[in-house]
Tab-separated table of C-alpha atoms in Angstrom:
chain	number	residue	atom	x	y	z
A	1	MET	CA	0.000	0.000	0.000
A	2	SER	CA	1.327	3.478	-0.906
A	3	ASN	CA	0.083	7.017	-0.658
A	4	GLN	CA	-0.703	7.351	-4.345
A	5	TYR	CA	-2.139	10.882	-3.929
A	6	ASP	CA	-1.451	13.845	-1.712
A	7	ALA	CA	-5.207	14.305	-1.282
A	8	ILE	CA	-8.429	12.571	-2.244
A	9	VAL	CA	-11.558	14.738	-2.347
A	10	ILE	CA	-14.896	12.970	-1.895
A	11	GLY	CA	-17.500	14.850	-3.960
A	12	SER	CA	-17.282	17.548	-6.611
A	13	GLY	CA	-19.464	20.222	-5.091
A	14	ILE	CA	-18.025	23.725	-5.294
A	15	GLY	CA	-16.293	23.419	-1.902
A	16	GLY	CA	-14.601	20.190	-2.957
A	17	LEU	CA	-13.586	21.540	-6.364
A	18	VAL	CA	-12.147	24.742	-4.920
A	19	THR	CA	-10.117	22.666	-2.457
A	20	ALA	CA	-8.880	20.410	-5.247
A	21	THR	CA	-8.018	23.184	-7.722
A	22	GLN	CA	-6.233	25.253	-5.095
A	23	LEU	CA	-4.148	22.225	-4.152
A	24	VAL	CA	-3.180	21.265	-7.717
A	25	ALA	CA	-2.251	24.909	-8.343
A	26	LYS	CA	0.275	24.492	-5.511
A	27	GLY	CA	1.684	21.281	-7.009
A	28	ALA	CA	-0.262	18.629	-5.094
A	29	LYS	CA	-1.376	15.349	-6.653
A	30	VAL	CA	-5.172	15.276	-6.199
A	31	LEU	CA	-7.984	12.857	-7.065
A	32	VAL	CA	-11.650	13.916	-6.948
A	33	LEU	CA	-14.261	11.149	-6.711
A	34	GLU	CA	-17.798	12.061	-7.818
A	35	SER	CA	-20.737	9.663	-7.519
A	36	TYR	CA	-22.789	11.314	-10.295
A	37	LEU	CA	-22.247	11.766	-14.053
A	38	ILE	CA	-21.292	15.454	-13.908
A	39	PRO	CA	-19.698	17.748	-11.311
A	40	GLY	CA	-21.262	20.490	-9.222
A	41	GLY	CA	-23.714	18.858	-6.830
A	42	SER	CA	-26.413	21.409	-6.026
A	43	ALA	CA	-24.546	23.807	-8.347
A	44	GLY	CA	-25.015	21.382	-11.232
A	45	TYR	CA	-27.449	21.337	-14.160
A	46	PHE	CA	-29.598	19.050	-16.299
A	47	GLU	CA	-30.998	19.347	-19.813
A	48	ARG	CA	-34.522	18.604	-21.054
A	49	GLU	CA	-36.086	19.312	-24.477
A	50	GLY	CA	-33.917	22.306	-25.285
A	51	TYR	CA	-33.853	23.743	-21.738
A	52	ARG	CA	-30.776	23.818	-19.509
A	53	PHE	CA	-31.990	23.927	-15.902
A	54	ASP	CA	-29.912	24.855	-12.853
A	55	VAL	CA	-30.276	22.270	-10.089
A	56	GLY	CA	-30.234	24.929	-7.392
A	57	ALA	CA	-30.537	28.688	-7.120
A	58	SER	CA	-29.202	31.024	-9.791
A	59	MET	CA	-28.525	33.958	-7.459
A	60	ILE	CA	-24.733	33.876	-7.493
A	61	PHE	CA	-22.315	35.871	-5.336
A	62	GLY	CA	-18.536	35.743	-5.709
A	63	PHE	CA	-18.029	36.876	-9.319
A	64	GLY	CA	-17.018	40.455	-8.575
A	65	LYS	CA	-13.931	42.055	-10.095
A	66	LYS	CA	-12.465	43.811	-7.042
A	67	GLY	CA	-11.678	43.183	-3.388
A	68	THR	CA	-11.016	39.782	-1.834
A	69	THR	CA	-14.547	38.398	-1.420
A	70	ASN	CA	-14.914	37.535	-5.122
A	71	LEU	CA	-14.000	33.948	-4.350
A	72	LEU	CA	-15.448	32.240	-7.427
A	73	THR	CA	-13.494	34.588	-9.695
A	74	LYS	CA	-10.327	33.852	-7.706
A	75	ALA	CA	-10.917	30.088	-7.632
A	76	LEU	CA	-11.206	29.926	-11.409
A	77	ALA	CA	-8.211	32.203	-11.945
A	78	ALA	CA	-6.007	29.917	-9.824
A	79	VAL	CA	-6.251	27.280	-12.580
A	80	ASP	CA	-6.250	29.782	-15.465
A	81	MET	CA	-10.003	29.665	-16.007
A	82	SER	CA	-12.670	32.344	-16.250
A	83	ILE	CA	-16.387	32.609	-16.991
A	84	GLU	CA	-18.264	35.392	-18.710
A	85	THR	CA	-20.980	36.662	-16.393
A	86	ILE	CA	-24.096	38.794	-16.750
A	87	ALA	CA	-24.817	41.396	-14.070
A	88	ASP	CA	-28.271	41.368	-12.475
A	89	PRO	CA	-29.490	44.882	-11.547
A	90	VAL	CA	-31.847	43.506	-8.873
A	91	GLN	CA	-30.983	40.804	-6.331
A	92	ILE	CA	-34.569	39.950	-5.352
A	93	HIS	CA	-38.075	41.231	-5.974
A	94	TYR	CA	-39.958	40.525	-2.734
A	95	HIS	CA	-43.711	39.825	-2.752
A	96	LEU	CA	-44.556	39.646	0.948
A	97	PRO	CA	-47.627	39.830	3.224
A	98	ASP	CA	-49.480	43.083	3.919
A	99	GLY	CA	-48.641	44.450	0.479
A	100	LEU	CA	-44.899	44.644	1.153
A	101	ASP	CA	-43.657	44.578	-2.434
A	102	LEU	CA	-40.134	45.871	-3.036
A	103	LYS	CA	-36.890	45.244	-4.887
A	104	VAL	CA	-33.330	44.927	-3.596
A	105	HIS	CA	-31.518	46.984	-6.206
A	106	ARG	CA	-27.827	46.518	-6.901
A	107	ASP	CA	-27.467	50.241	-6.225
A	108	TYR	CA	-27.284	50.493	-2.423
A	109	GLU	CA	-28.856	53.918	-2.078
A	110	GLN	CA	-31.713	52.999	-4.413
A	111	PHE	CA	-32.464	49.938	-2.263
A	112	LEU	CA	-32.400	51.955	0.952
A	113	GLN	CA	-34.716	54.584	-0.475
A	114	GLU	CA	-37.233	51.956	-1.593
A	115	LEU	CA	-37.157	50.246	1.812
A	116	ILE	CA	-37.447	53.579	3.653
A	117	SER	CA	-40.478	54.471	1.511
A	118	HIS	CA	-42.286	51.505	3.121
A	119	PHE	CA	-41.014	52.315	6.642
A	120	PRO	CA	-40.368	56.087	6.809
A	121	ALA	CA	-40.394	56.133	10.620
A	122	GLU	CA	-37.492	53.687	10.634
A	123	LYS	CA	-35.265	55.686	8.269
A	124	THR	CA	-32.452	56.073	10.786
A	125	GLY	CA	-32.612	52.463	11.997
A	126	ILE	CA	-32.576	51.081	8.464
A	127	ARG	CA	-29.446	53.040	7.596
A	128	ARG	CA	-27.663	52.151	10.813
A	129	PHE	CA	-28.395	48.424	10.458
A	130	TYR	CA	-27.357	48.074	6.834
A	131	ASP	CA	-24.393	50.429	7.276
A	132	GLU	CA	-23.128	48.228	10.087
A	133	CYS	CA	-23.406	45.245	7.746
A	134	TRP	CA	-20.968	47.172	5.546
A	135	GLN	CA	-18.536	47.384	8.468
A	136	VAL	CA	-18.475	43.578	8.632
A	137	PHE	CA	-18.059	43.310	4.868
A	138	ASN	CA	-15.259	45.879	4.766
A	139	CYS	CA	-13.346	43.903	7.396
A	140	LEU	CA	-13.679	40.730	5.337
A	141	ASN	CA	-12.934	42.490	2.072
A	142	SER	CA	-9.637	43.935	3.290
A	143	MET	CA	-7.844	40.593	3.723
A	144	ASP	CA	-7.268	37.328	1.927
A	145	LEU	CA	-9.787	34.787	3.211
A	146	LEU	CA	-7.836	31.650	4.123
A	147	SER	CA	-7.749	29.158	6.988
A	148	LEU	CA	-8.579	30.443	10.452
A	149	GLU	CA	-6.943	27.236	11.748
A	150	GLU	CA	-3.475	28.266	10.574
A	151	PRO	CA	-1.626	30.300	13.237
A	152	ARG	CA	0.981	31.846	10.930
A	153	TYR	CA	-1.744	33.138	8.616
A	154	LEU	CA	-3.698	34.595	11.534
A	155	THR	CA	-0.586	36.277	12.921
A	156	ARG	CA	0.373	37.821	9.584
A	157	VAL	CA	-3.169	39.004	8.847
A	158	PHE	CA	-3.514	40.523	12.320
A	159	PHE	CA	-0.345	42.567	11.960
A	160	GLN	CA	-1.318	43.647	8.434
A	161	HIS	CA	-4.984	44.414	9.241
A	162	PRO	CA	-5.350	44.800	13.027
A	163	LEU	CA	-8.518	46.923	12.941
A	164	SER	CA	-10.282	44.572	10.508
A	165	CYS	CA	-9.368	41.545	12.607
A	166	LEU	CA	-10.624	43.178	15.790
A	167	GLY	CA	-13.801	44.141	13.968
A	168	LEU	CA	-14.445	40.549	12.915
A	169	VAL	CA	-13.761	39.279	16.436
A	170	LYS	CA	-16.428	41.697	17.655
A	171	TYR	CA	-19.033	40.355	15.218
A	172	LEU	CA	-18.112	36.664	15.378
A	173	PRO	CA	-20.462	35.854	18.315
A	174	GLN	CA	-23.327	38.066	17.068
A	175	ASN	CA	-26.411	37.253	15.017
A	176	ALA	CA	-28.071	39.578	12.524
A	177	GLY	CA	-31.314	39.648	14.507
A	178	ASP	CA	-29.575	41.006	17.604
A	179	LEU	CA	-28.177	43.910	15.614
A	180	ALA	CA	-31.452	44.553	13.774
A	181	ARG	CA	-33.367	44.805	17.052
A	182	LYS	CA	-30.766	47.217	18.372
A	183	TYR	CA	-31.752	49.750	15.730
A	184	ILE	CA	-35.272	48.813	14.560
A	185	LYS	CA	-38.600	48.524	16.407
A	186	ASP	CA	-41.230	48.076	13.694
A	187	PRO	CA	-42.302	44.380	13.882
A	188	LYS	CA	-43.140	44.236	10.160
A	189	LEU	CA	-39.715	45.589	9.221
A	190	LEU	CA	-38.079	43.053	11.546
A	191	LYS	CA	-40.035	40.317	9.750
A	192	PHE	CA	-38.675	41.655	6.472
A	193	ILE	CA	-35.126	41.359	7.826
A	194	ASP	CA	-35.979	37.817	8.930
A	195	MET	CA	-36.883	37.109	5.303
A	196	GLU	CA	-33.729	38.850	4.085
A	197	CYS	CA	-31.792	36.258	6.099
A	198	TYR	CA	-34.100	33.302	5.491
A	199	CYS	CA	-33.808	33.528	1.707
A	200	TRP	CA	-30.198	32.290	1.874
A	201	SER	CA	-29.603	30.970	5.430
A	202	VAL	CA	-32.984	29.128	5.781
A	203	VAL	CA	-33.324	30.519	9.316
A	204	PRO	CA	-34.588	33.906	10.623
A	205	ALA	CA	-32.270	36.751	11.560
A	206	ASP	CA	-31.896	35.760	15.224
A	207	ARG	CA	-30.199	32.499	14.109
A	208	THR	CA	-28.228	33.964	11.184
A	209	PRO	CA	-24.589	34.823	11.997
A	210	MET	CA	-23.741	38.495	11.568
A	211	ILE	CA	-20.562	37.637	9.655
A	212	ASN	CA	-22.642	35.893	6.973
A	213	ALA	CA	-25.279	38.621	6.897
A	214	GLY	CA	-22.652	41.331	6.535
A	215	MET	CA	-21.160	39.512	3.577
A	216	VAL	CA	-24.453	38.915	1.744
A	217	PHE	CA	-26.190	42.229	2.499
A	218	SER	CA	-23.182	44.197	1.269
A	219	ASP	CA	-21.623	42.121	-1.504
A	220	ARG	CA	-24.877	42.226	-3.484
A	221	HIS	CA	-24.185	45.958	-3.840
A	222	TYR	CA	-20.370	45.699	-4.083
A	223	GLY	CA	-19.510	42.742	-6.307
A	224	GLY	CA	-23.133	42.224	-7.210
A	225	ILE	CA	-25.185	39.266	-8.387
A	226	ASN	CA	-23.613	37.947	-11.581
A	227	TYR	CA	-25.002	35.009	-13.538
A	228	PRO	CA	-22.518	32.765	-15.393
A	229	ARG	CA	-23.244	32.656	-19.121
A	230	GLY	CA	-24.311	29.117	-19.992
A	231	GLY	CA	-25.788	28.442	-16.543
A	232	VAL	CA	-24.584	27.803	-13.009
A	233	GLY	CA	-23.259	24.385	-14.038
A	234	GLN	CA	-20.491	26.169	-15.956
A	235	ILE	CA	-18.746	26.981	-12.660
A	236	ALA	CA	-18.082	23.332	-11.825
A	237	LEU	CA	-17.313	22.421	-15.442
A	238	LYS	CA	-14.681	25.172	-15.679
A	239	LEU	CA	-13.151	24.220	-12.335
A	240	VAL	CA	-12.871	20.608	-13.510
A	241	GLU	CA	-11.301	21.733	-16.784
A	242	GLY	CA	-8.739	23.744	-14.831
A	243	LEU	CA	-8.175	20.872	-12.415
A	244	GLU	CA	-7.346	18.452	-15.207
A	245	LYS	CA	-5.174	20.918	-17.113
A	246	ALA	CA	-3.156	21.455	-13.933
A	247	GLY	CA	-2.614	17.701	-13.533
A	248	GLY	CA	-5.443	16.783	-11.175
A	249	GLU	CA	-7.822	13.869	-11.731
A	250	ILE	CA	-11.565	13.384	-11.425
A	251	GLN	CA	-13.577	10.167	-11.714
A	252	TYR	CA	-17.346	10.079	-12.229
A	253	GLN	CA	-19.760	7.350	-11.142
A	254	ALA	CA	-17.248	6.726	-8.369
A	255	ARG	CA	-19.336	6.464	-5.212
A	256	VAL	CA	-17.302	6.284	-2.018
A	257	THR	CA	-18.791	3.889	0.518
A	258	LYS	CA	-16.065	3.922	3.150
A	259	ILE	CA	-13.239	6.046	4.478
A	260	ILE	CA	-10.446	3.608	5.314
A	261	LEU	CA	-8.823	4.036	8.717
A	262	ASP	CA	-5.528	2.673	10.006
A	263	ALA	CA	-4.867	3.034	13.710
A	264	GLY	CA	-7.576	5.697	13.791
A	265	ARG	CA	-6.088	7.744	10.936
A	266	ALA	CA	-7.741	8.294	7.559
A	267	ILE	CA	-5.576	6.733	4.836
A	268	GLY	CA	-7.886	6.045	1.886
A	269	VAL	CA	-11.343	5.353	0.495
A	270	ARG	CA	-13.269	2.384	-0.878
A	271	LEU	CA	-15.779	2.611	-3.760
A	272	THR	CA	-18.956	0.623	-4.393
A	273	ASN	CA	-17.028	-1.557	-6.870
A	274	GLY	CA	-14.527	-2.473	-4.161
A	275	LYS	CA	-11.676	-0.412	-5.593
A	276	GLU	CA	-9.521	1.393	-3.047
A	277	TYR	CA	-7.465	4.575	-3.328
A	278	TYR	CA	-4.969	5.871	-0.803
A	279	ALA	CA	-3.722	9.349	0.012
A	280	LYS	CA	-1.883	11.336	2.642
A	281	LYS	CA	-5.028	13.393	3.291
A	282	ILE	CA	-8.739	12.703	2.768
A	283	VAL	CA	-11.231	15.546	2.224
A	284	SER	CA	-14.963	14.947	2.477
A	285	ASN	CA	-17.280	17.293	0.576
A	286	ALA	CA	-20.210	15.196	1.824
A	287	THR	CA	-22.364	16.496	4.661
A	288	ARG	CA	-21.021	15.811	8.146
A	289	TRP	CA	-23.876	13.358	8.713
A	290	ASP	CA	-22.942	11.403	5.590
A	291	THR	CA	-19.242	11.610	6.457
A	292	PHE	CA	-19.401	10.459	10.060
A	293	GLU	CA	-22.479	8.213	9.997
A	294	LYS	CA	-22.158	6.516	6.593
A	295	LEU	CA	-18.551	6.672	5.428
A	296	LEU	CA	-17.112	5.911	8.859
A	297	PRO	CA	-18.159	3.312	11.439
A	298	LEU	CA	-20.630	4.774	13.907
A	299	GLU	CA	-18.511	3.660	16.836
A	300	SER	CA	-15.773	6.028	15.646
A	301	LEU	CA	-18.052	9.103	15.865
A	302	PRO	CA	-15.902	11.657	17.734
A	303	ARG	CA	-17.271	13.460	20.768
A	304	SER	CA	-16.842	16.755	18.910
A	305	GLU	CA	-19.264	15.557	16.224
A	306	LYS	CA	-21.794	14.416	18.832
A	307	ASN	CA	-21.616	17.873	20.414
A	308	TRP	CA	-21.961	19.558	17.012
A	309	GLN	CA	-25.105	17.543	16.254
A	310	LYS	CA	-26.614	18.796	19.513
A	311	ARG	CA	-26.202	22.360	18.245
A	312	TYR	CA	-27.124	21.864	14.579
A	313	GLN	CA	-29.754	19.959	12.651
A	314	LYS	CA	-30.304	19.242	8.966
A	315	SER	CA	-31.914	22.049	7.017
A	316	PRO	CA	-34.943	21.115	4.931
A	317	SER	CA	-34.553	19.988	1.362
A	318	PHE	CA	-36.578	21.618	-1.416
A	319	LEU	CA	-39.549	20.856	-3.589
A	320	SER	CA	-38.224	22.069	-6.962
A	321	LEU	CA	-40.511	22.899	-9.876
A	322	HIS	CA	-38.740	23.380	-13.209
A	323	LEU	CA	-40.902	24.967	-15.881
A	324	GLY	CA	-40.385	25.802	-19.526
A	325	VAL	CA	-42.829	28.535	-20.521
A	326	LYS	CA	-43.704	30.726	-23.482
A	327	ALA	CA	-42.089	34.154	-23.274
A	328	ASP	CA	-45.390	36.059	-23.138
A	329	VAL	CA	-46.153	34.463	-19.754
A	330	LEU	CA	-43.830	36.956	-18.064
A	331	PRO	CA	-45.190	40.438	-17.410
A	332	SER	CA	-43.133	43.271	-18.880
A	333	GLY	CA	-40.305	44.330	-16.571
A	334	SER	CA	-40.117	41.018	-14.675
A	335	GLU	CA	-36.961	40.523	-12.603
A	336	CYS	CA	-34.847	37.374	-12.518
A	337	HIS	CA	-35.291	36.497	-8.826
A	338	HIS	CA	-38.447	36.623	-6.728
A	339	ILE	CA	-39.611	35.550	-3.284
A	340	LEU	CA	-43.288	34.956	-2.624
A	341	LEU	CA	-44.874	34.584	0.812
A	342	GLU	CA	-48.563	35.138	1.585
A	343	ASP	CA	-48.514	34.751	5.402
A	344	TRP	CA	-45.650	35.650	7.762
A	345	GLU	CA	-46.557	32.694	9.990
A	346	ASN	CA	-45.649	30.309	7.158
A	347	MET	CA	-42.174	31.646	6.391
A	348	GLU	CA	-40.414	28.571	7.837
A	349	ALA	CA	-43.288	26.156	7.210
A	350	GLU	CA	-43.296	23.194	4.839
A	351	GLN	CA	-43.737	24.714	1.350
A	352	GLY	CA	-44.251	28.151	2.884
A	353	THR	CA	-41.813	30.505	1.135
A	354	ILE	CA	-41.399	30.192	-2.636
A	355	PHE	CA	-38.090	31.140	-4.248
A	356	VAL	CA	-38.221	31.882	-7.971
A	357	SER	CA	-35.408	32.115	-10.534
A	358	ILE	CA	-35.866	33.043	-14.197
A	359	PRO	CA	-32.272	32.804	-15.473
A	360	THR	CA	-33.281	33.171	-19.127
A	361	LEU	CA	-34.004	36.848	-18.465
A	362	LEU	CA	-30.218	37.120	-18.137
A	363	ASP	CA	-29.127	34.350	-20.520
A	364	PRO	CA	-31.747	33.512	-23.195
A	365	SER	CA	-29.533	30.714	-24.580
A	366	LEU	CA	-30.717	28.394	-21.786
A	367	ALA	CA	-34.152	27.915	-23.418
A	368	PRO	CA	-35.614	27.544	-26.914
A	369	ARG	CA	-36.366	30.742	-28.807
A	370	ASP	CA	-39.251	32.800	-27.348
A	371	HIS	CA	-39.334	30.663	-24.192
A	372	HIS	CA	-38.170	31.089	-20.606
A	373	ILE	CA	-37.214	28.924	-17.655
A	374	ILE	CA	-39.025	29.403	-14.353
A	375	HIS	CA	-37.452	27.510	-11.475
A	376	ALA	CA	-39.607	27.679	-8.346
A	377	PHE	CA	-38.477	25.941	-5.183
A	378	THR	CA	-39.820	25.820	-1.660
A	379	PRO	CA	-38.531	24.174	1.542
A	380	SER	CA	-39.755	20.628	2.086
A	381	TRP	CA	-38.777	17.926	4.572
A	382	ILE	CA	-38.125	14.384	3.400
A	383	ASP	CA	-40.618	12.867	5.858
A	384	GLN	CA	-43.379	14.347	3.658
A	385	TRP	CA	-42.258	12.044	0.821
A	386	GLN	CA	-41.096	8.864	2.537
A	387	LYS	CA	-42.704	5.421	2.356
A	388	LEU	CA	-45.052	6.267	-0.518
A	389	PRO	CA	-45.766	3.629	-3.180
A	390	PRO	CA	-44.767	4.775	-6.709
A	391	GLN	CA	-48.250	5.740	-7.909
A	392	GLU	CA	-49.098	7.652	-4.737
A	393	TYR	CA	-45.707	9.376	-4.820
A	394	GLN	CA	-46.285	10.494	-8.409
A	395	GLN	CA	-49.787	11.734	-7.625
A	396	LYS	CA	-48.525	13.700	-4.638
A	397	LYS	CA	-45.801	15.297	-6.770
A	398	GLU	CA	-48.318	16.324	-9.427
A	399	ALA	CA	-50.638	17.808	-6.811
A	400	ALA	CA	-47.735	19.763	-5.291
A	401	ALA	CA	-46.762	21.063	-8.742
A	402	HIS	CA	-50.339	22.219	-9.354
A	403	ARG	CA	-50.443	24.077	-6.012
A	404	LEU	CA	-47.156	25.817	-6.754
A	405	ILE	CA	-48.347	26.864	-10.208
A	406	GLU	CA	-51.554	28.294	-8.714
A	407	ARG	CA	-49.525	30.326	-6.207
A	408	LEU	CA	-47.119	31.501	-8.907
A	409	LYS	CA	-50.050	32.902	-10.890
A	410	LYS	CA	-50.057	35.780	-8.403
A	411	LEU	CA	-46.811	36.843	-10.081
A	412	PHE	CA	-47.456	35.458	-13.554
A	413	PRO	CA	-51.251	35.473	-14.164
A	414	LYS	CA	-51.005	33.803	-17.594
A	415	LEU	CA	-48.700	31.017	-16.385
A	416	ASP	CA	-50.968	28.012	-16.928
A	417	THR	CA	-51.719	29.087	-20.521
A	418	GLY	CA	-48.057	29.084	-21.546
A	419	LEU	CA	-46.639	25.901	-20.009
A	420	ASP	CA	-44.315	24.019	-22.348
A	421	TYR	CA	-42.415	21.714	-19.962
A	422	ILE	CA	-42.922	20.653	-16.321
A	423	GLU	CA	-40.654	18.633	-14.039
A	424	ILE	CA	-40.840	18.449	-10.264
A	425	GLY	CA	-38.320	17.050	-7.809
A	426	THR	CA	-38.705	16.311	-4.108
A	427	ALA	CA	-36.398	15.757	-1.161
A	428	ARG	CA	-36.120	12.161	-2.378
A	429	THR	CA	-34.895	13.436	-5.746
A	430	HIS	CA	-32.264	15.600	-4.073
A	431	ARG	CA	-31.140	12.705	-1.878
A	432	ARG	CA	-30.821	10.389	-4.884
A	433	PHE	CA	-28.986	12.673	-7.298
A	434	LEU	CA	-27.008	14.876	-4.902
A	435	ASN	CA	-26.111	12.005	-2.552
A	436	ARG	CA	-26.947	14.079	0.534
A	437	ILE	CA	-28.657	12.674	3.589
A	438	ASP	CA	-32.401	13.460	3.498
A	439	GLY	CA	-31.711	15.790	0.561
A	440	THR	CA	-30.639	18.482	3.032
A	441	TYR	CA	-28.863	21.618	1.866
A	442	GLY	CA	-26.731	21.862	4.989
A	443	PRO	CA	-26.900	22.467	8.727
A	444	ILE	CA	-29.029	25.033	10.525
A	445	PRO	CA	-28.912	25.896	14.253
A	446	ARG	CA	-31.305	23.978	16.496
A	447	ARG	CA	-31.554	27.082	18.669
A	448	LYS	CA	-30.078	30.541	18.899
A	449	LEU	CA	-26.281	30.277	19.022
A	450	LEU	CA	-23.419	32.747	19.335
A	451	GLY	CA	-22.967	33.666	15.694
A	452	LEU	CA	-20.467	31.475	13.857
A	453	LEU	CA	-18.663	30.256	16.968
A	454	GLY	CA	-20.405	26.872	16.799
A	455	MET	CA	-19.441	26.114	13.193
A	456	PRO	CA	-16.555	23.671	12.769
A	457	PHE	CA	-13.520	24.408	10.640
A	458	ASN	CA	-11.970	22.000	8.144
A	459	ARG	CA	-9.871	19.693	10.322
A	460	THR	CA	-11.702	16.940	12.149
A	461	ALA	CA	-10.982	14.856	15.238
A	462	ILE	CA	-9.843	12.015	12.951
A	463	PRO	CA	-6.225	12.585	11.878
A	464	ASN	CA	-5.766	13.207	8.122
A	465	LEU	CA	-9.524	13.666	7.586
A	466	TYR	CA	-10.840	17.104	6.618
A	467	CYS	CA	-14.330	18.356	5.803
A	468	VAL	CA	-15.288	21.062	3.346
A	469	GLY	CA	-18.566	22.565	2.145
A	470	ASP	CA	-21.702	23.820	3.850
A	471	SER	CA	-21.155	21.730	6.995
A	472	THR	CA	-18.072	23.802	7.783
A	473	PHE	CA	-17.323	27.459	8.477
A	474	PRO	CA	-18.871	29.739	7.210
A	475	GLY	CA	-21.923	27.672	6.054
A	476	GLN	CA	-24.339	27.601	3.114
A	477	GLY	CA	-24.186	29.368	-0.250
A	478	LEU	CA	-21.819	29.091	-3.225
A	479	ASN	CA	-19.482	31.857	-2.090
A	480	ALA	CA	-19.517	30.485	1.459
A	481	VAL	CA	-18.540	26.971	0.364
A	482	ALA	CA	-15.893	28.494	-1.903
A	483	PHE	CA	-14.560	30.208	1.241
A	484	SER	CA	-14.465	26.822	2.975
A	485	GLY	CA	-12.558	25.435	-0.034
A	486	PHE	CA	-9.932	28.173	0.147
A	487	ALA	CA	-9.599	27.617	3.899
A	488	CYS	CA	-9.376	23.826	3.568
A	489	SER	CA	-6.785	23.932	0.789
A	490	HIS	CA	-4.679	26.421	2.744
A	491	ARG	CA	-4.731	24.252	5.876
A	492	LEU	CA	-3.933	21.159	3.790
A	493	ALA	CA	-1.113	22.901	1.938
A	494	VAL	CA	0.529	23.749	5.239
A	495	ASP	CA	0.040	20.213	6.549
A	496	LEU	CA	1.463	18.738	3.329
A	497	GLY	CA	4.420	21.109	3.328
A	498	LEU	CA	3.429	22.722	0.031
A	499	PRO	CA	4.500	26.300	-0.823
A	500	ARG	CA	2.712	28.826	1.337
A	501	PRO	CA	0.424	31.276	-0.472
A	502	GLU	CA	1.358	34.932	-0.568
A	503	ILE	CA	-0.786	37.004	1.772
A	504	LYS	CA	-1.442	40.462	0.401
A	505	SER	CA	-0.773	43.430	2.592
């Protein structure tokens, strides 16, 4: 037995691919093992009858051209890749209870003015809350975002950016809801800020870390929302192209069933076909539940993981409705991204909030001529779809699709007259194709916690085993998992003795 690779990465989600590409760019020998036919995971795609559908959301951060938070741009550049993107002038068009209908414009002042027009008495509080989010973002955006587990990096960054570091330490234990309630009293406005957090963290503001909120609420105005031409799946495809050009390897239909241990240390992996690969370091881009409860023997579950599971639970999966529609279905002036909620009490409920993406408004090439894609998705737990016989399962899916279409007609009144293609996926679909336990999109706090202090970093209690992706700091979202990939690769590079990255002053 020999260490054939420096690192094996289990899964080709964006966190895993960023880890792999950063490592090969530093000279490491890396193998990525992907259970599906294409890379990307929830940032993947599929094609049907002339439509190219994104598996997940199409609201993409991280493609800015300045600062240090444009992590997708930087990840691609590390392996000499780039993607043409299309700027979206509006992040979200909200359609909320009590007639609260407003847009989050890319222009910061325009957004504030629209929000203040709905809540004029809270003008000062609105500015103070969102301006403080900028303070968090400016701290992050002043330094290279690498591993917080690496002492030499932390020391260098502190001496180069002492005020930014102290600022982040201040916000690390805080949640967005605590700060919002410091400045704002109007209960309806506080519900809006809950939705502002929920639309990407899947929890209200009082359980959303301030570090994450500062990044999202500011970067949408700084780097902006930029859609990759050709669809979200292009991100993973380009990263794989760069990986292979730099000497890395990827295998598809290579499902890992076991992480091999020797004297308690991770040394390799075993596939469903019995083939084994060995490496100095193993990186799991699977969820922590899949990693520690499926790929490792349960009796080896570290105490740290047991404690983490007491603090965090699986987020819901999604009921995803992919529609191909005639172009005249969309009212004039429609935006790309929408959120629809009819009752505040249902924000976190099963199939309560509907998220809508219409990526063809930005890139018409994704659909046949004079047609659009509407991707509507809403949170759904797997227990709603378990233990159903095939016919009953299909009937329940069709009924759910019909209900979603009826609700969407509030935004697109002519929707049912222009349907060209319909496909609906459930939590079972996400579990099957994304290979994620219960189809979950990552962890969410079981209760209110101290900001990001409960999130684990990349190293685990098992020597030579690392985790990356939405189960690690800083959490969910493409730019967040890219951050975890940069952090993981940096920590691994140090542990492997690879050249240290330059840290900009």
